[in-house]
Amino acid sequence: PATDAPAMESPSSPSYDWFQTDSSVTIVIYTKQKDISLESIIIDHQDGSFRAETIMKDYSYLIHIGLSHEVQEDFSVRVVENVGKIEIILKKRENTSWKSLGHPLEMHLSFIPRKDRGLYYRKCQLVSKAVVTPDTRLFCVALPPCTHLQVQAGHHVYLKLTIAGTEIVKPYTPVSDSLVSEFKEPVLPNNKYIYFLIKIYPSGLFTPELDRLEIGDFVSVSSPEGSFKISKLQELEDLFLLAAGTGFTPMVKILNYALTNVPSLRKIKLMFFNKTEDDIIWRRQLEKLAFDNERFDVEFVLSAPALEWNGKRGHISPALLSEFLKRSLENSKVLLCICGPVPFTELGTGLLYDLNFSTDEIHSFTA
Ligand code: FAD
Ligand code: NAD
């Protein structure tokens, strides 16, 4: 029967194929889209079950197969961006010819809105934990060897722990291991590790339990989610970041990306709101980054400073913002990102509208 419901705008469904050599099996996904990257594909392969989820806009395409033969633990992934093709190359354990790739498992070849897919978790091992501020830690977890997962700037994952017999899940925003390259530990290869800056709340439900994990313990990590589009940074001239407390986390990768990949940007400014000096996450790194980069400025604002603090004080306010949000040129292309406690983000977003920035120029990070 005819309905008045508007047609759902979905991209056309991807398809896949596979071929083999003596030593390898290649699975090819044809997405029919051009804006795909290594972040568009999430692969988990364990106990013979092979799961490859391709994310295309708000849709998810799943290949889910029980492989017919054994393969080695490591595999490689390649994206041919201009034709929207993804290649996953598996190494056979034995050089025999496969008659089929395998048998279909649950939801194989489904192409559905992402929100209907449900979160998929894999167990990750805690590799390191470092104290950053009195109550914030930098956690590093290792993805299993047979997982390919990369988290886009500004996106988050869910961490899951079983606490007193109940599964508890909370969202966290992965960061890079540092803001300045000298701090990077060269021993850890890229992409197998996910870093988190997490504040421990002594009376919180989840974070005290997370803080009790020891190196080698496991925590489940979901596939990524989020609405921030990195393409918003293209052609940008001014980028303003307003962060409060751990609301700094989405800004980390955005800042790294902006400084290295957006040549059009004339100015990147971070206004970072905290209670006290001790609470400022990565203060020395931020100051070094600002010292080394003419394009980047940072300003710290404290709501409960010590008497001797001679920087900015107070909460987010019209006075603070109108002074801070000066465009490098009149009518420059601008983006404002804001993240922090809900009242901070709500108040701040309202103030940005009052200052005549448009919806298109503001990205508020919320739950
Ligand atoms: P909760 O049990 O939620 O409690 C938090 C605090 O509130 C505690 O001090 C607690 O005592 C107090 N509290 C709890 N209930 C009440 C109440 N009813 N009245 C008054 N006070 C109360 N956090 C990070 O540290 N890093 C991140 O990268 C990060 N990313 C996030 C990304 C997203 C998209 C979102 C939505 C949140 C993110 N968070 C992040 C916050 C994180 O998800 C948790 O909310 C946070 O870690 C607190 O969890 P918890 O269970 O330990 O504390
Ligand atoms: P905090 O309590 O240490 O406060 C940091 C600063 O936020 C304060 O100094 C103050 O300037 C400002 N602030 C706090 N309450 C305010 C209020 N009522 N009105 C105006 N300004 C206020 O912050 P925290 O404990 O680090 O909390 C960080 C928050 O950021 C958490 O609620 C977390 O859920 C949120 N967060 C959200 C995302 C996301 O949505 N993507 C990501 C990371 C963190």
Tab-separated table of C-alpha atoms and ligand atoms in Angstrom:
chain	number	residue	atom	x	y	z
A	1	PRO	CA	0.000	0.000	0.000
A	2	ALA	CA	1.111	3.563	-0.664
A	3	THR	CA	2.381	5.451	2.358
A	4	ASP	CA	3.263	9.076	2.959
A	5	ALA	CA	6.518	8.136	4.667
A	6	PRO	CA	9.516	9.716	2.947
A	7	ALA	CA	11.818	7.254	1.227
A	8	MET	CA	14.879	6.407	3.342
A	9	GLU	CA	17.955	7.773	1.689
A	10	SER	CA	20.399	4.908	1.754
A	11	PRO	CA	23.559	4.537	-0.277
A	12	SER	CA	23.398	1.618	-2.699
A	13	SER	CA	24.481	-1.669	-1.177
A	14	PRO	CA	28.119	-2.706	-1.489
A	15	SER	CA	29.007	-6.110	-2.868
A	16	TYR	CA	31.955	-8.422	-2.398
A	17	ASP	CA	34.001	-11.019	-4.172
A	18	TRP	CA	37.000	-13.175	-3.333
A	19	PHE	CA	39.920	-14.792	-5.089
A	20	GLN	CA	42.928	-16.836	-4.070
A	21	THR	CA	46.536	-17.620	-4.821
A	22	ASP	CA	48.495	-20.589	-3.446
A	23	SER	CA	49.226	-18.745	-0.244
A	24	SER	CA	46.549	-16.071	0.155
A	25	VAL	CA	42.843	-15.337	0.002
A	26	THR	CA	41.748	-11.823	-0.935
A	27	ILE	CA	38.291	-10.539	-0.069
A	28	VAL	CA	37.321	-7.482	-2.110
A	29	ILE	CA	34.520	-5.145	-1.012
A	30	TYR	CA	33.138	-2.803	-3.669
A	31	THR	CA	31.573	0.079	-1.752
A	32	LYS	CA	30.593	2.192	-4.784
A	33	GLN	CA	31.578	5.223	-2.666
A	34	LYS	CA	34.634	7.429	-2.894
A	35	ASP	CA	34.937	8.817	0.616
A	36	ILE	CA	36.123	5.619	2.249
A	37	SER	CA	39.306	5.118	4.227
A	38	LEU	CA	40.957	2.597	6.543
A	39	GLU	CA	38.578	3.952	9.199
A	40	SER	CA	35.582	2.761	7.151
A	41	ILE	CA	36.308	-0.923	7.731
A	42	ILE	CA	36.312	-2.870	10.998
A	43	ILE	CA	37.545	-6.448	10.907
A	44	ASP	CA	37.462	-9.084	13.625
A	45	HIS	CA	38.646	-12.566	12.986
A	46	GLN	CA	38.592	-15.114	15.756
A	47	ASP	CA	37.945	-18.843	16.112
A	48	GLY	CA	37.223	-19.263	12.394
A	49	SER	CA	34.587	-16.516	12.393
A	50	PHE	CA	35.458	-13.692	10.044
A	51	ARG	CA	33.569	-10.416	10.484
A	52	ALA	CA	34.124	-7.345	8.301
A	53	GLU	CA	31.868	-4.351	8.833
A	54	THR	CA	32.038	-1.553	6.281
A	55	ILE	CA	30.758	1.807	7.465
A	56	MET	CA	29.310	4.032	4.745
A	57	LYS	CA	27.754	7.235	5.956
A	58	ASP	CA	25.060	6.085	8.396
A	59	TYR	CA	24.924	2.571	6.992
A	60	SER	CA	26.704	-0.650	7.821
A	61	TYR	CA	27.477	-3.536	5.466
A	62	LEU	CA	28.455	-6.810	7.091
A	63	ILE	CA	30.404	-9.764	5.790
A	64	HIS	CA	30.192	-12.527	8.391
A	65	ILE	CA	31.556	-15.900	7.446
A	66	GLY	CA	32.792	-19.105	9.023
A	67	LEU	CA	35.937	-19.555	6.944
A	68	SER	CA	36.258	-22.934	5.209
A	69	HIS	CA	39.981	-23.277	6.021
A	70	GLU	CA	42.403	-21.959	8.599
A	71	VAL	CA	44.271	-18.716	8.031
A	72	GLN	CA	47.191	-17.085	9.841
A	73	GLU	CA	46.582	-14.560	12.570
A	74	ASP	CA	47.790	-11.462	10.747
A	75	PHE	CA	46.154	-10.045	7.633
A	76	SER	CA	46.469	-6.831	5.665
A	77	VAL	CA	43.895	-4.270	4.587
A	78	ARG	CA	44.132	-1.918	1.646
A	79	VAL	CA	41.762	0.792	0.506
A	80	VAL	CA	41.720	2.010	-3.072
A	81	GLU	CA	39.984	5.305	-2.398
A	82	ASN	CA	39.314	6.559	-5.918
A	83	VAL	CA	37.312	3.438	-6.810
A	84	GLY	CA	35.895	2.758	-3.341
A	85	LYS	CA	37.428	-0.687	-3.121
A	86	ILE	CA	38.581	-2.417	0.076
A	87	GLU	CA	40.903	-5.432	-0.093
A	88	ILE	CA	41.489	-7.770	2.834
A	89	ILE	CA	44.359	-10.180	2.259
A	90	LEU	CA	44.343	-13.291	4.417
A	91	LYS	CA	47.303	-15.691	4.544
A	92	LYS	CA	46.405	-19.362	4.207
A	93	ARG	CA	47.765	-21.673	6.845
A	94	GLU	CA	48.127	-24.430	4.243
A	95	ASN	CA	48.704	-24.005	0.531
A	96	THR	CA	45.554	-25.829	-0.554
A	97	SER	CA	42.940	-24.615	-2.988
A	98	TRP	CA	39.706	-23.424	-1.320
A	99	LYS	CA	36.439	-24.465	-3.017
A	100	SER	CA	34.464	-21.860	-1.090
A	101	LEU	CA	35.256	-18.963	1.201
A	102	GLY	CA	33.085	-20.487	3.918
A	103	HIS	CA	29.544	-20.565	5.250
A	104	PRO	CA	27.413	-17.506	6.059
A	105	LEU	CA	26.999	-16.551	9.721
A	106	GLU	CA	24.446	-14.275	11.409
A	107	MET	CA	23.498	-11.143	9.403
A	108	HIS	CA	25.939	-11.974	6.584
A	109	LEU	CA	25.519	-9.469	3.697
A	110	SER	CA	23.098	-7.306	5.652
A	111	PHE	CA	23.148	-3.608	4.754
A	112	ILE	CA	21.316	-1.673	7.444
A	113	PRO	CA	21.377	1.674	9.270
A	114	ARG	CA	24.317	1.738	11.674
A	115	LYS	CA	22.111	2.429	14.656
A	116	ASP	CA	20.296	-0.873	14.054
A	117	ARG	CA	23.494	-2.947	13.953
A	118	GLY	CA	24.175	-3.026	17.684
A	119	LEU	CA	27.651	-2.574	19.106
A	120	TYR	CA	30.233	-5.254	18.555
A	121	TYR	CA	32.878	-5.702	21.263
A	122	ARG	CA	36.312	-7.305	21.245
A	123	LYS	CA	38.483	-7.965	24.308
A	124	CYS	CA	41.516	-5.703	24.563
A	125	GLN	CA	44.422	-6.016	26.934
A	126	LEU	CA	45.593	-3.160	29.144
A	127	VAL	CA	49.165	-2.402	28.078
A	128	SER	CA	49.998	0.655	30.166
A	129	LYS	CA	48.522	3.213	32.504
A	130	ALA	CA	50.136	6.561	33.312
A	131	VAL	CA	49.146	9.289	35.744
A	132	VAL	CA	48.427	12.537	33.850
A	133	THR	CA	46.772	14.705	36.524
A	134	PRO	CA	45.843	13.737	40.114
A	135	ASP	CA	42.617	12.128	38.847
A	136	THR	CA	43.243	11.528	35.120
A	137	ARG	CA	45.093	8.578	33.594
A	138	LEU	CA	46.344	7.762	30.102
A	139	PHE	CA	45.300	4.175	29.431
A	140	CYS	CA	46.718	2.199	26.510
A	141	VAL	CA	44.931	-0.948	25.363
A	142	ALA	CA	46.026	-3.374	22.662
A	143	LEU	CA	43.580	-4.602	20.053
A	144	PRO	CA	43.631	-8.367	19.491
A	145	PRO	CA	46.061	-9.342	16.693
A	146	CYS	CA	43.196	-10.269	14.365
A	147	THR	CA	41.315	-6.986	14.664
A	148	HIS	CA	41.506	-3.991	12.353
A	149	LEU	CA	39.862	-0.932	13.928
A	150	GLN	CA	40.774	2.733	13.647
A	151	VAL	CA	38.863	5.487	15.409
A	152	GLN	CA	38.270	8.729	13.519
A	153	ALA	CA	39.025	12.075	15.100
A	154	GLY	CA	36.154	13.146	17.351
A	155	HIS	CA	34.538	9.698	17.505
A	156	HIS	CA	34.172	7.533	20.611
A	157	VAL	CA	33.939	3.874	21.562
A	158	TYR	CA	32.269	2.162	24.500
A	159	LEU	CA	34.251	0.345	27.158
A	160	LYS	CA	32.590	-2.575	28.898
A	161	LEU	CA	33.428	-4.247	32.203
A	162	THR	CA	31.478	-6.713	34.280
A	163	ILE	CA	31.036	-5.134	37.705
A	164	ALA	CA	29.456	-7.210	40.477
A	165	GLY	CA	27.950	-9.539	37.885
A	166	THR	CA	26.479	-6.761	35.732
A	167	GLU	CA	27.856	-5.546	32.413
A	168	ILE	CA	28.519	-1.792	32.599
A	169	VAL	CA	29.210	0.241	29.475
A	170	LYS	CA	30.451	3.865	29.210
A	171	PRO	CA	31.606	5.961	26.224
A	172	TYR	CA	35.215	7.205	25.913
A	173	THR	CA	36.985	9.182	23.197
A	174	PRO	CA	40.325	7.750	22.015
A	175	VAL	CA	43.223	10.189	21.858
A	176	SER	CA	46.681	10.025	20.324
A	177	ASP	CA	49.492	9.015	22.673
A	178	SER	CA	50.688	12.628	22.832
A	179	LEU	CA	50.378	16.028	21.175
A	180	VAL	CA	54.044	16.464	20.370
A	181	SER	CA	56.010	13.869	18.460
A	182	GLU	CA	59.019	13.842	20.826
A	183	PHE	CA	56.792	12.332	23.485
A	184	LYS	CA	55.916	9.394	21.254
A	185	GLU	CA	57.225	6.022	22.244
A	186	PRO	CA	58.718	4.594	19.059
A	187	VAL	CA	58.525	1.020	20.336
A	188	LEU	CA	54.784	0.678	19.835
A	189	PRO	CA	53.731	0.190	16.212
A	190	ASN	CA	50.735	2.229	15.084
A	191	ASN	CA	47.120	1.155	14.923
A	192	LYS	CA	47.292	-1.814	17.275
A	193	TYR	CA	46.973	0.429	20.305
A	194	ILE	CA	44.173	2.701	21.473
A	195	TYR	CA	44.856	5.447	24.007
A	196	PHE	CA	42.330	6.981	26.386
A	197	LEU	CA	42.511	9.904	28.799
A	198	ILE	CA	40.083	9.018	31.554
A	199	LYS	CA	39.193	10.822	34.754
A	200	ILE	CA	38.647	8.582	37.763
A	201	TYR	CA	35.654	9.612	39.911
A	202	PRO	CA	36.106	8.019	43.360
A	203	SER	CA	32.348	7.551	43.783
A	204	GLY	CA	31.709	6.756	40.124
A	205	LEU	CA	30.291	3.440	38.944
A	206	PHE	CA	32.735	2.587	36.148
A	207	THR	CA	36.006	4.509	36.453
A	208	PRO	CA	37.154	3.187	39.883
A	209	GLU	CA	36.805	-0.339	38.476
A	210	LEU	CA	38.760	0.646	35.363
A	211	ASP	CA	41.445	2.148	37.582
A	212	ARG	CA	41.735	-1.176	39.409
A	213	LEU	CA	42.652	-3.079	36.215
A	214	GLU	CA	46.217	-4.333	36.126
A	215	ILE	CA	48.498	-4.518	33.118
A	216	GLY	CA	47.458	-7.592	31.125
A	217	ASP	CA	43.816	-7.462	32.281
A	218	PHE	CA	41.067	-7.258	29.671
A	219	VAL	CA	38.441	-4.636	28.886
A	220	SER	CA	35.931	-4.916	26.032
A	221	VAL	CA	36.053	-2.171	23.409
A	222	SER	CA	33.183	-1.480	21.002
A	223	SER	CA	33.294	-0.390	17.388
A	224	PRO	CA	33.439	3.406	17.006
A	225	GLU	CA	30.528	5.829	16.833
A	226	GLY	CA	30.153	9.558	16.448
A	227	SER	CA	28.759	12.352	14.345
A	228	PHE	CA	31.815	14.574	13.902
A	229	LYS	CA	32.907	14.740	10.261
A	230	ILE	CA	36.578	15.419	9.689
A	231	SER	CA	35.628	16.846	6.278
A	232	LYS	CA	34.340	19.876	8.247
A	233	LEU	CA	37.986	20.888	8.574
A	234	GLN	CA	38.659	21.089	4.836
A	235	GLU	CA	39.244	24.635	3.543
A	236	LEU	CA	38.836	25.931	7.095
A	237	GLU	CA	40.589	29.171	8.078
A	238	ASP	CA	39.857	29.465	11.819
A	239	LEU	CA	39.323	26.597	14.241
A	240	PHE	CA	38.237	27.352	17.811
A	241	LEU	CA	38.197	24.556	20.387
A	242	LEU	CA	36.369	25.038	23.684
A	243	ALA	CA	37.059	22.220	26.125
A	244	ALA	CA	36.291	21.697	29.813
A	245	GLY	CA	37.965	18.943	31.855
A	246	THR	CA	38.016	15.629	29.986
A	247	GLY	CA	35.969	17.391	27.287
A	248	PHE	CA	39.490	17.942	25.975
A	249	THR	CA	39.595	14.354	24.619
A	250	PRO	CA	37.814	14.876	21.258
A	251	MET	CA	40.021	17.928	20.680
A	252	VAL	CA	43.251	15.896	20.777
A	253	LYS	CA	42.958	14.120	17.419
A	254	ILE	CA	41.169	17.101	15.852
A	255	LEU	CA	44.100	19.303	16.864
A	256	ASN	CA	46.697	16.846	15.549
A	257	TYR	CA	44.785	16.458	12.290
A	258	ALA	CA	44.240	20.193	11.852
A	259	LEU	CA	47.903	21.009	12.389
A	260	THR	CA	49.182	18.382	9.971
A	261	ASN	CA	46.478	18.076	7.301
A	262	VAL	CA	44.710	21.423	6.895
A	263	PRO	CA	47.055	23.952	5.279
A	264	SER	CA	44.264	26.498	4.801
A	265	LEU	CA	43.990	26.989	8.595
A	266	ARG	CA	45.465	30.306	9.688
A	267	LYS	CA	44.647	29.933	13.375
A	268	ILE	CA	43.750	27.103	15.736
A	269	LYS	CA	42.828	28.287	19.228
A	270	LEU	CA	42.037	26.175	22.258
A	271	MET	CA	40.342	27.624	25.322
A	272	PHE	CA	40.711	25.008	28.039
A	273	PHE	CA	38.524	25.287	31.174
A	274	ASN	CA	39.558	23.511	34.350
A	275	LYS	CA	39.103	23.858	38.077
A	276	THR	CA	42.765	24.202	39.108
A	277	GLU	CA	46.223	24.284	37.505
A	278	ASP	CA	46.809	20.676	38.579
A	279	ASP	CA	43.738	19.570	36.626
A	280	ILE	CA	45.058	20.771	33.261
A	281	ILE	CA	45.630	17.700	31.091
A	282	TRP	CA	48.888	17.775	29.063
A	283	ARG	CA	49.606	21.410	29.990
A	284	ARG	CA	53.324	21.229	29.151
A	285	GLN	CA	52.626	19.551	25.824
A	286	LEU	CA	50.018	22.180	24.935
A	287	GLU	CA	52.413	24.980	25.816
A	288	LYS	CA	55.174	23.378	23.770
A	289	LEU	CA	52.846	22.892	20.820
A	290	ALA	CA	51.848	26.571	20.979
A	291	PHE	CA	55.497	27.611	21.289
A	292	ASP	CA	56.496	25.509	18.263
A	293	ASN	CA	53.493	26.379	16.067
A	294	GLU	CA	52.645	29.940	15.187
A	295	ARG	CA	49.226	28.795	14.046
A	296	PHE	CA	48.255	27.331	17.453
A	297	ASP	CA	47.340	29.253	20.617
A	298	VAL	CA	46.138	27.886	23.945
A	299	GLU	CA	44.463	29.747	26.785
A	300	PHE	CA	43.757	28.211	30.185
A	301	VAL	CA	40.767	29.351	32.238
A	302	LEU	CA	40.432	28.196	35.850
A	303	SER	CA	37.193	28.110	37.839
A	304	ALA	CA	38.842	27.435	41.229
A	305	PRO	CA	42.379	28.837	40.883
A	306	ALA	CA	44.937	29.362	43.596
A	307	LEU	CA	45.434	33.006	44.653
A	308	GLU	CA	48.653	33.324	42.663
A	309	TRP	CA	47.087	32.300	39.313
A	310	ASN	CA	47.436	35.272	37.000
A	311	GLY	CA	45.697	33.745	33.991
A	312	LYS	CA	42.009	33.857	33.110
A	313	ARG	CA	39.439	32.929	35.759
A	314	GLY	CA	35.817	31.910	35.931
A	315	HIS	CA	33.334	29.905	33.882
A	316	ILE	CA	32.555	30.179	30.185
A	317	SER	CA	31.000	33.633	29.655
A	318	PRO	CA	30.104	36.160	26.932
A	319	ALA	CA	33.081	38.318	27.933
A	320	LEU	CA	35.598	35.452	27.698
A	321	LEU	CA	34.214	34.236	24.381
A	322	SER	CA	33.859	37.529	22.556
A	323	GLU	CA	37.474	38.330	23.326
A	324	PHE	CA	38.733	34.849	22.388
A	325	LEU	CA	36.730	34.203	19.202
A	326	LYS	CA	38.420	36.751	16.971
A	327	ARG	CA	38.554	35.604	13.348
A	328	SER	CA	41.881	35.904	11.560
A	329	LEU	CA	40.031	37.605	8.706
A	330	GLU	CA	36.554	39.060	8.480
A	331	ASN	CA	34.235	36.360	7.052
A	332	SER	CA	36.865	33.621	7.383
A	333	LYS	CA	35.583	30.050	7.191
A	334	VAL	CA	35.302	29.024	10.827
A	335	LEU	CA	34.470	25.969	12.940
A	336	LEU	CA	33.880	25.884	16.690
A	337	CYS	CA	34.051	22.636	18.646
A	338	ILE	CA	32.780	22.497	22.204
A	339	CYS	CA	32.912	19.669	24.741
A	340	GLY	CA	32.708	19.290	28.499
A	341	PRO	CA	30.171	18.771	31.301
A	342	VAL	CA	26.602	19.038	29.943
A	343	PRO	CA	25.874	22.452	31.570
A	344	PHE	CA	29.151	23.811	30.145
A	345	THR	CA	28.366	22.604	26.618
A	346	GLU	CA	24.760	23.806	26.744
A	347	LEU	CA	25.663	27.219	28.117
A	348	GLY	CA	28.607	27.581	25.714
A	349	THR	CA	26.599	26.567	22.646
A	350	GLY	CA	23.921	29.108	23.552
A	351	LEU	CA	26.557	31.814	23.891
A	352	LEU	CA	27.983	30.935	20.458
A	353	TYR	CA	24.544	31.395	18.881
A	354	ASP	CA	24.270	34.735	20.690
A	355	LEU	CA	27.564	35.700	19.056
A	356	ASN	CA	25.953	34.992	15.661
A	357	PHE	CA	27.779	31.804	14.772
A	358	SER	CA	25.559	29.467	12.743
A	359	THR	CA	24.599	25.837	13.418
A	360	ASP	CA	26.881	24.844	10.584
A	361	GLU	CA	29.842	26.515	12.285
A	362	ILE	CA	29.335	24.798	15.664
A	363	HIS	CA	29.954	21.187	16.639
A	364	SER	CA	28.836	20.318	20.182
A	365	PHE	CA	30.039	16.980	21.503
A	366	THR	CA	27.255	15.388	23.513
A	367	ALA	CA	26.153	11.907	24.517
B	1	FAD	P1	29.376	7.981	37.337
B	1	FAD	O1	28.894	6.864	38.188
B	1	FAD	O2	28.642	8.272	36.115
B	1	FAD	O3	29.536	9.290	38.210
B	1	FAD	C1	30.278	10.440	37.731
B	1	FAD	C2	30.355	11.496	38.822
B	1	FAD	O4	29.063	11.997	39.077
B	1	FAD	C3	30.886	10.961	40.147
B	1	FAD	O5	31.595	11.974	40.801
B	1	FAD	C4	29.632	10.635	40.900
B	1	FAD	O6	29.873	10.697	42.283
B	1	FAD	C5	28.724	11.731	40.431
B	1	FAD	N1	27.311	11.334	40.408
B	1	FAD	C6	26.798	10.188	39.914
B	1	FAD	N2	25.473	10.201	40.033
B	1	FAD	C7	25.158	11.389	40.587
B	1	FAD	C8	23.927	12.012	40.973
B	1	FAD	N3	22.758	11.411	40.778
B	1	FAD	N4	23.983	13.255	41.473
B	1	FAD	C9	25.157	13.877	41.665
B	1	FAD	N5	26.326	13.333	41.342
B	1	FAD	C10	26.321	12.116	40.819
B	1	FAD	N6	35.258	10.617	30.183
B	1	FAD	C11	36.619	10.587	30.219
B	1	FAD	O7	37.219	10.607	31.306
B	1	FAD	N7	37.339	10.505	29.050
B	1	FAD	C12	36.741	10.457	27.825
B	1	FAD	O8	37.419	10.366	26.805
B	1	FAD	C13	35.307	10.504	27.775
B	1	FAD	N8	34.644	10.463	26.591
B	1	FAD	C14	33.277	10.541	26.579
B	1	FAD	C15	32.596	10.515	25.355
B	1	FAD	C16	31.221	10.650	25.320
B	1	FAD	C17	30.500	10.635	23.982
B	1	FAD	C18	30.499	10.801	26.519
B	1	FAD	C19	29.010	10.956	26.503
B	1	FAD	C20	31.151	10.772	27.739
B	1	FAD	C21	32.543	10.637	27.786
B	1	FAD	N9	33.226	10.589	29.005
B	1	FAD	C22	34.599	10.576	29.012
B	1	FAD	C23	32.504	10.438	30.287
B	1	FAD	C24	32.346	8.917	30.627
B	1	FAD	O9	31.513	8.297	29.685
B	1	FAD	C25	31.705	8.673	32.019
B	1	FAD	O10	30.533	9.419	32.122
B	1	FAD	C26	32.640	9.022	33.156
B	1	FAD	O11	33.841	8.251	33.029
B	1	FAD	C27	32.032	8.771	34.521
B	1	FAD	O12	31.733	7.407	34.662
B	1	FAD	P2	31.588	6.692	36.078
B	1	FAD	O13	30.681	5.518	35.886
B	1	FAD	O14	32.911	6.427	36.701
B	1	FAD	O15	30.920	7.774	36.989
B	2	NAD	P1	35.240	19.345	35.806
B	2	NAD	O1	34.192	19.084	36.802
B	2	NAD	O2	36.665	19.185	36.197
B	2	NAD	O3	35.004	20.811	35.204
B	2	NAD	C1	35.853	21.381	34.248
B	2	NAD	C2	35.357	22.774	33.944
B	2	NAD	O4	34.059	22.713	33.352
B	2	NAD	C3	35.173	23.669	35.140
B	2	NAD	O5	36.395	24.236	35.557
B	2	NAD	C4	34.222	24.726	34.588
B	2	NAD	O6	34.908	25.707	33.864
B	2	NAD	C5	33.378	23.918	33.631
B	2	NAD	N1	32.085	23.627	34.240
B	2	NAD	C6	31.792	22.610	35.090
B	2	NAD	N2	30.510	22.692	35.463
B	2	NAD	C7	29.994	23.780	34.853
B	2	NAD	C8	28.710	24.392	34.862
B	2	NAD	N3	27.710	23.909	35.585
B	2	NAD	N4	28.530	25.506	34.106
B	2	NAD	C9	29.545	26.012	33.376
B	2	NAD	N5	30.773	25.481	33.349
B	2	NAD	C10	30.991	24.376	34.072
B	2	NAD	O7	34.959	18.472	34.486
B	2	NAD	P2	35.182	16.917	34.288
B	2	NAD	O8	34.885	16.188	35.565
B	2	NAD	O9	36.484	16.674	33.640
B	2	NAD	O10	34.005	16.546	33.290
B	2	NAD	C11	34.157	16.513	31.918
B	2	NAD	C12	32.814	16.217	31.264
B	2	NAD	O11	33.001	16.130	29.862
B	2	NAD	C13	32.147	14.924	31.716
B	2	NAD	O12	30.809	15.241	32.050
B	2	NAD	C14	32.162	14.045	30.476
B	2	NAD	O13	31.019	13.228	30.379
B	2	NAD	C15	32.188	15.081	29.360
B	2	NAD	N6	32.768	14.545	28.121
B	2	NAD	C16	31.945	14.426	27.052
B	2	NAD	C17	32.416	13.947	25.862
B	2	NAD	C18	31.480	13.846	24.675
B	2	NAD	O14	30.313	14.097	24.806
B	2	NAD	N7	31.917	13.489	23.505
B	2	NAD	C19	33.761	13.592	25.746
B	2	NAD	C20	34.587	13.721	26.864
B	2	NAD	C21	34.077	14.197	28.061
